[in-house]
Coordinates of C-alpha atoms and ligand atoms in Angstrom, one line a residue:
M98 CA -38.0 -48.2 -10.1
E99 CA -36.6 -51.5 -10.5
K100 CA -39.2 -54.5 -10.5
S101 CA -36.8 -56.3 -8.1
Q102 CA -37.4 -53.8 -5.4
I103 CA -41.1 -54.6 -5.3
C104 CA -40.7 -57.6 -2.4
E105 CA -38.5 -55.2 -0.5
N106 CA -41.2 -52.3 -0.8
L107 CA -43.9 -54.7 0.2
E108 CA -41.9 -55.8 3.3
R109 CA -41.4 -52.2 4.3
V110 CA -45.1 -51.4 3.9
K111 CA -46.0 -54.5 5.9
H112 CA -43.8 -53.4 8.5
K113 CA -45.0 -50.1 8.7
I114 CA -48.7 -51.7 9.1
R115 CA -47.4 -54.0 12.0
E116 CA -45.6 -51.3 13.6
T117 CA -48.7 -48.9 13.6
C118 CA -51.0 -51.4 14.9
N119 CA -48.4 -52.3 17.8
R120 CA -48.3 -48.6 18.9
I121 CA -51.9 -48.5 19.5
G122 CA -52.7 -52.1 20.5
R123 CA -54.3 -53.2 17.3
D124 CA -54.0 -56.6 15.9
S125 CA -52.1 -56.3 12.3
S126 CA -54.4 -59.3 10.9
E127 CA -57.2 -56.9 11.0
V128 CA -55.8 -54.7 8.0
M129 CA -55.7 -56.1 4.9
L130 CA -52.8 -54.6 2.5
V131 CA -54.5 -53.9 -1.2
A132 CA -51.5 -53.5 -3.4
V133 CA -52.8 -50.9 -6.0
S134 CA -51.2 -51.8 -9.5
K135 CA -52.9 -49.4 -11.5
T136 CA -50.7 -48.4 -14.6
K137 CA -48.2 -50.8 -14.1
P138 CA -47.4 -53.9 -16.3
T139 CA -48.8 -57.6 -15.0
S140 CA -45.0 -58.3 -14.8
Y141 CA -45.1 -56.1 -11.7
I142 CA -48.1 -58.1 -10.3
E143 CA -46.2 -61.3 -10.9
E144 CA -43.2 -60.0 -8.9
A145 CA -45.7 -59.2 -5.8
L146 CA -47.3 -62.4 -6.1
S147 CA -44.0 -64.3 -5.9
C148 CA -43.5 -62.6 -2.3
G149 CA -47.0 -63.5 -1.0
Q150 CA -49.0 -60.5 -2.1
I151 CA -52.2 -61.7 -3.3
Q152 CA -54.5 -58.7 -2.8
F153 CA -54.3 -56.1 -6.0
G154 CA -56.2 -53.0 -6.7
E155 CA -57.1 -51.4 -10.1
N156 CA -59.0 -48.1 -10.7
R157 CA -59.8 -48.3 -14.5
M158 CA -62.5 -51.1 -15.4
Q159 CA -60.8 -51.7 -18.8
E160 CA -57.5 -52.1 -17.3
L161 CA -58.8 -54.3 -14.4
E162 CA -60.6 -56.5 -17.2
E163 CA -57.5 -56.9 -19.0
K164 CA -55.3 -57.7 -16.2
M165 CA -57.9 -60.2 -14.9
E166 CA -57.9 -62.2 -18.3
E167 CA -53.9 -62.1 -18.5
L168 CA -53.5 -63.2 -15.0
K169 CA -56.6 -65.9 -15.0
E170 CA -54.5 -68.8 -13.8
K171 CA -53.1 -67.0 -10.9
D172 CA -54.6 -66.9 -7.4
I173 CA -55.4 -63.3 -6.9
S174 CA -58.1 -61.5 -5.1
W175 CA -59.2 -58.3 -7.2
H176 CA -60.4 -55.0 -6.1
M177 CA -61.7 -52.3 -8.3
I178 CA -61.4 -49.3 -6.4
G179 CA -61.8 -46.4 -9.1
N180 CA -64.7 -44.5 -10.8
L181 CA -67.5 -46.8 -12.2
Q182 CA -69.4 -46.7 -15.4
T183 CA -72.8 -48.5 -15.5
N184 CA -72.2 -49.8 -18.9
K185 CA -68.5 -51.2 -18.0
I186 CA -69.8 -53.0 -15.1
K187 CA -70.5 -56.2 -17.2
L188 CA -66.8 -56.3 -18.0
I189 CA -65.8 -57.3 -14.8
A190 CA -68.9 -58.1 -12.7
D191 CA -68.5 -62.0 -13.4
K192 CA -64.8 -62.0 -12.0
V193 CA -64.0 -59.1 -9.6
N194 CA -63.8 -60.1 -5.7
W195 CA -64.0 -56.4 -4.2
V196 CA -65.6 -53.0 -5.3
H197 CA -64.7 -50.3 -3.1
S198 CA -66.2 -47.3 -5.1
I199 CA -70.0 -47.8 -5.1
E200 CA -71.2 -44.2 -5.4
K201 CA -74.7 -45.2 -6.6
L202 CA -77.5 -47.9 -5.8
K203 CA -77.7 -48.4 -9.6
Y204 CA -74.2 -49.7 -9.6
L205 CA -75.2 -52.2 -6.9
K206 CA -77.9 -53.5 -9.0
E207 CA -75.7 -53.7 -12.3
F208 CA -73.3 -55.7 -10.3
E209 CA -76.1 -58.0 -8.8
K210 CA -77.7 -58.3 -12.4
R211 CA -74.3 -59.5 -14.0
A212 CA -72.5 -61.2 -11.3
G213 CA -73.6 -64.7 -12.8
G214 CA -72.1 -67.1 -9.9
N215 CA -69.7 -64.6 -8.6
K216 CA -69.9 -63.1 -5.0
I217 CA -69.0 -59.5 -5.0
E218 CA -67.8 -57.6 -1.7
T219 CA -68.7 -54.1 -2.0
L220 CA -68.0 -50.8 -0.2
I221 CA -69.8 -47.6 -0.4
Q222 CA -67.7 -44.7 -0.8
V223 CA -68.3 -41.7 1.0
N224 CA -67.3 -38.0 0.3
I225 CA -65.2 -37.3 3.4
S226 CA -63.1 -34.5 1.9
G227 CA -65.8 -32.2 0.7
E228 CA -64.0 -31.9 -2.7
K229 CA -66.4 -33.0 -5.4
Q230 CA -63.8 -34.3 -7.7
K231 CA -63.2 -37.2 -5.0
G232 CA -66.7 -38.5 -5.7
G233 CA -68.5 -40.7 -3.0
V234 CA -71.9 -40.2 -1.5
E235 CA -72.7 -37.3 0.7
P236 CA -72.9 -38.8 4.3
E237 CA -76.4 -38.0 4.8
D238 CA -77.3 -40.2 1.8
L239 CA -75.7 -43.2 2.9
A240 CA -78.5 -44.7 5.1
G241 CA -80.9 -44.7 2.3
I242 CA -78.4 -46.7 0.2
L243 CA -78.0 -49.1 2.8
K244 CA -81.7 -49.6 3.6
S245 CA -82.3 -50.3 -0.1
S246 CA -79.4 -52.9 -0.3
T247 CA -80.5 -55.7 2.0
D248 CA -81.9 -58.2 -0.4
F249 CA -78.9 -58.8 -3.1
E250 CA -78.2 -62.6 -3.5
H251 CA -74.6 -62.0 -5.2
V252 CA -73.5 -58.7 -3.9
T253 CA -72.8 -57.8 -0.2
V254 CA -72.4 -54.5 1.2
C255 CA -69.6 -54.9 3.8
G256 CA -68.2 -51.6 4.2
L257 CA -67.4 -48.1 3.6
M258 CA -64.4 -46.3 1.6
G259 CA -63.2 -42.8 1.7
M260 CA -60.4 -40.7 0.2
A261 CA -58.8 -38.1 2.2
T262 CA -57.7 -34.5 0.7
F263 CA -54.4 -34.6 -0.8
T264 CA -51.8 -33.1 1.8
D265 CA -48.2 -33.1 2.8
D266 CA -49.1 -33.5 6.5
P267 CA -51.4 -36.5 6.9
E268 CA -52.3 -35.0 10.6
D269 CA -54.4 -32.4 8.5
V270 CA -56.6 -35.1 7.4
R271 CA -57.1 -37.3 10.8
H272 CA -60.7 -35.6 11.2
E273 CA -61.6 -37.1 7.6
F274 CA -60.8 -40.5 8.7
K275 CA -62.3 -39.9 12.2
L276 CA -65.4 -38.9 10.3
L277 CA -65.9 -42.2 8.1
K278 CA -65.2 -44.2 11.2
D279 CA -68.0 -42.5 13.1
L280 CA -70.2 -42.8 9.8
F281 CA -69.1 -46.5 10.2
D282 CA -70.1 -46.9 13.7
E283 CA -73.5 -45.1 13.4
H284 CA -74.6 -47.0 10.3
Q285 CA -74.1 -50.4 12.1
K286 CA -77.6 -50.4 13.0
Y287 CA -78.7 -51.1 9.1
N288 CA -76.9 -54.5 8.9
T289 CA -79.3 -57.2 7.8
G290 CA -79.6 -59.3 4.9
S291 CA -76.9 -58.6 2.3
V292 CA -75.8 -55.5 4.4
N293 CA -72.9 -56.2 7.0
L294 CA -70.5 -53.1 7.4
R295 CA -67.0 -54.8 8.8
E296 CA -64.5 -53.1 6.7
L297 CA -63.1 -49.7 6.4
S298 CA -61.1 -48.9 3.4
M299 CA -59.0 -45.8 3.9
G300 CA -55.6 -44.8 3.7
M301 CA -53.1 -44.5 0.8
S302 CA -49.0 -44.4 0.8
S303 CA -49.0 -41.1 2.4
D304 CA -51.7 -41.5 5.0
M305 CA -51.8 -45.0 5.9
E306 CA -50.5 -44.7 9.2
V307 CA -53.0 -42.1 10.3
A308 CA -55.9 -44.2 8.4
I309 CA -55.0 -47.2 10.5
E310 CA -54.8 -45.3 13.8
E311 CA -58.1 -44.0 13.1
G312 CA -59.6 -47.8 12.5
A313 CA -58.9 -48.6 8.7
T314 CA -59.3 -52.3 8.1
M315 CA -58.0 -52.1 4.6
V316 CA -55.4 -49.7 3.1
R317 CA -55.1 -49.1 -0.8
V318 CA -51.1 -48.6 -1.1
G319 CA -49.8 -47.9 -4.8
S320 CA -46.7 -46.1 -5.2
E321 CA -44.9 -47.0 -1.8
I322 CA -45.0 -50.6 -3.5
F323 CA -44.9 -50.3 -7.4
G324 CA -43.1 -46.7 -7.6
A325 CA -44.3 -43.4 -8.6
R326 CA -46.9 -43.3 -11.6
N327 CA -46.5 -41.0 -14.7
Y328 CA -50.5 -40.7 -14.7
D329 CA -53.5 -42.2 -12.5
Ligands
LIG1257 C1 -54.2 -44.5 -6.8 C2 -54.8 -45.2 -5.8 C3 -54.6 -45.5 -4.4 C4 -53.3 -45.6 -4.1 O1 -52.4 -44.4 -4.3 P1 -50.9 -44.2 -3.7 O2 -50.7 -43.0 -3.4 O3 -50.0 -44.8 -5.0 O4 -50.8 -45.2 -2.6 C5 -55.5 -45.7 -3.4 N1 -56.8 -45.6 -3.5 C6 -57.5 -45.2 -4.9 C7 -58.9 -44.9 -4.9 C8 -56.5 -45.1 -5.9 O5 -57.0 -44.3 -7.1

């Protein structure tokens, strides 16, 4: 894909978000578009920046660190959306704005410890597909993590993230998004201190419309904006 198509692609995705919201009576300003730039060069990110995109997501800690360093003069809000490793958290903790992929209390503690003066908004990733390799905490373990997360200073737990099963027909995964929305509603009672559940990160290029219909406040969109990837 040509770099010059990126702004057009962004407009198309934003239009789709607006249309979906209009159809179901939601305000489209409630839905944040995170442009997932993983595997793509920083010139692609700069192109998207030139047409007003400021939220960017990456799924590898090393790659995120390098891109944050290269683009440190730019006004970008960075989202870590992929697997975490405790020993690499220090690479990104003092700069990253959002982390969607918290699967263990241990990771929250490490971000808290390494944040420096940074404030980090985090989401707990929940396993909604039943597929082990997609990761995430089991729904029944969510309450325990939230109860142990109320006293952080640099970290807030502000939502839940889920990845649906890959499928050709996004209708097949509507129940998975519904499950995450139900868990989100049921766990509001744990909001206190540094826990304040208000964001629901679900939906990607192929299933963002269904996710928005089921209540997503953040969608993570890669290939629809930056083109297909050779690897993840
Ligand atoms: C790659 C990725 C996305 C974006 O996927 P697309 O299908 O390219 O939109 C979203 N969320 C996570 C966690 C990812 O790793």
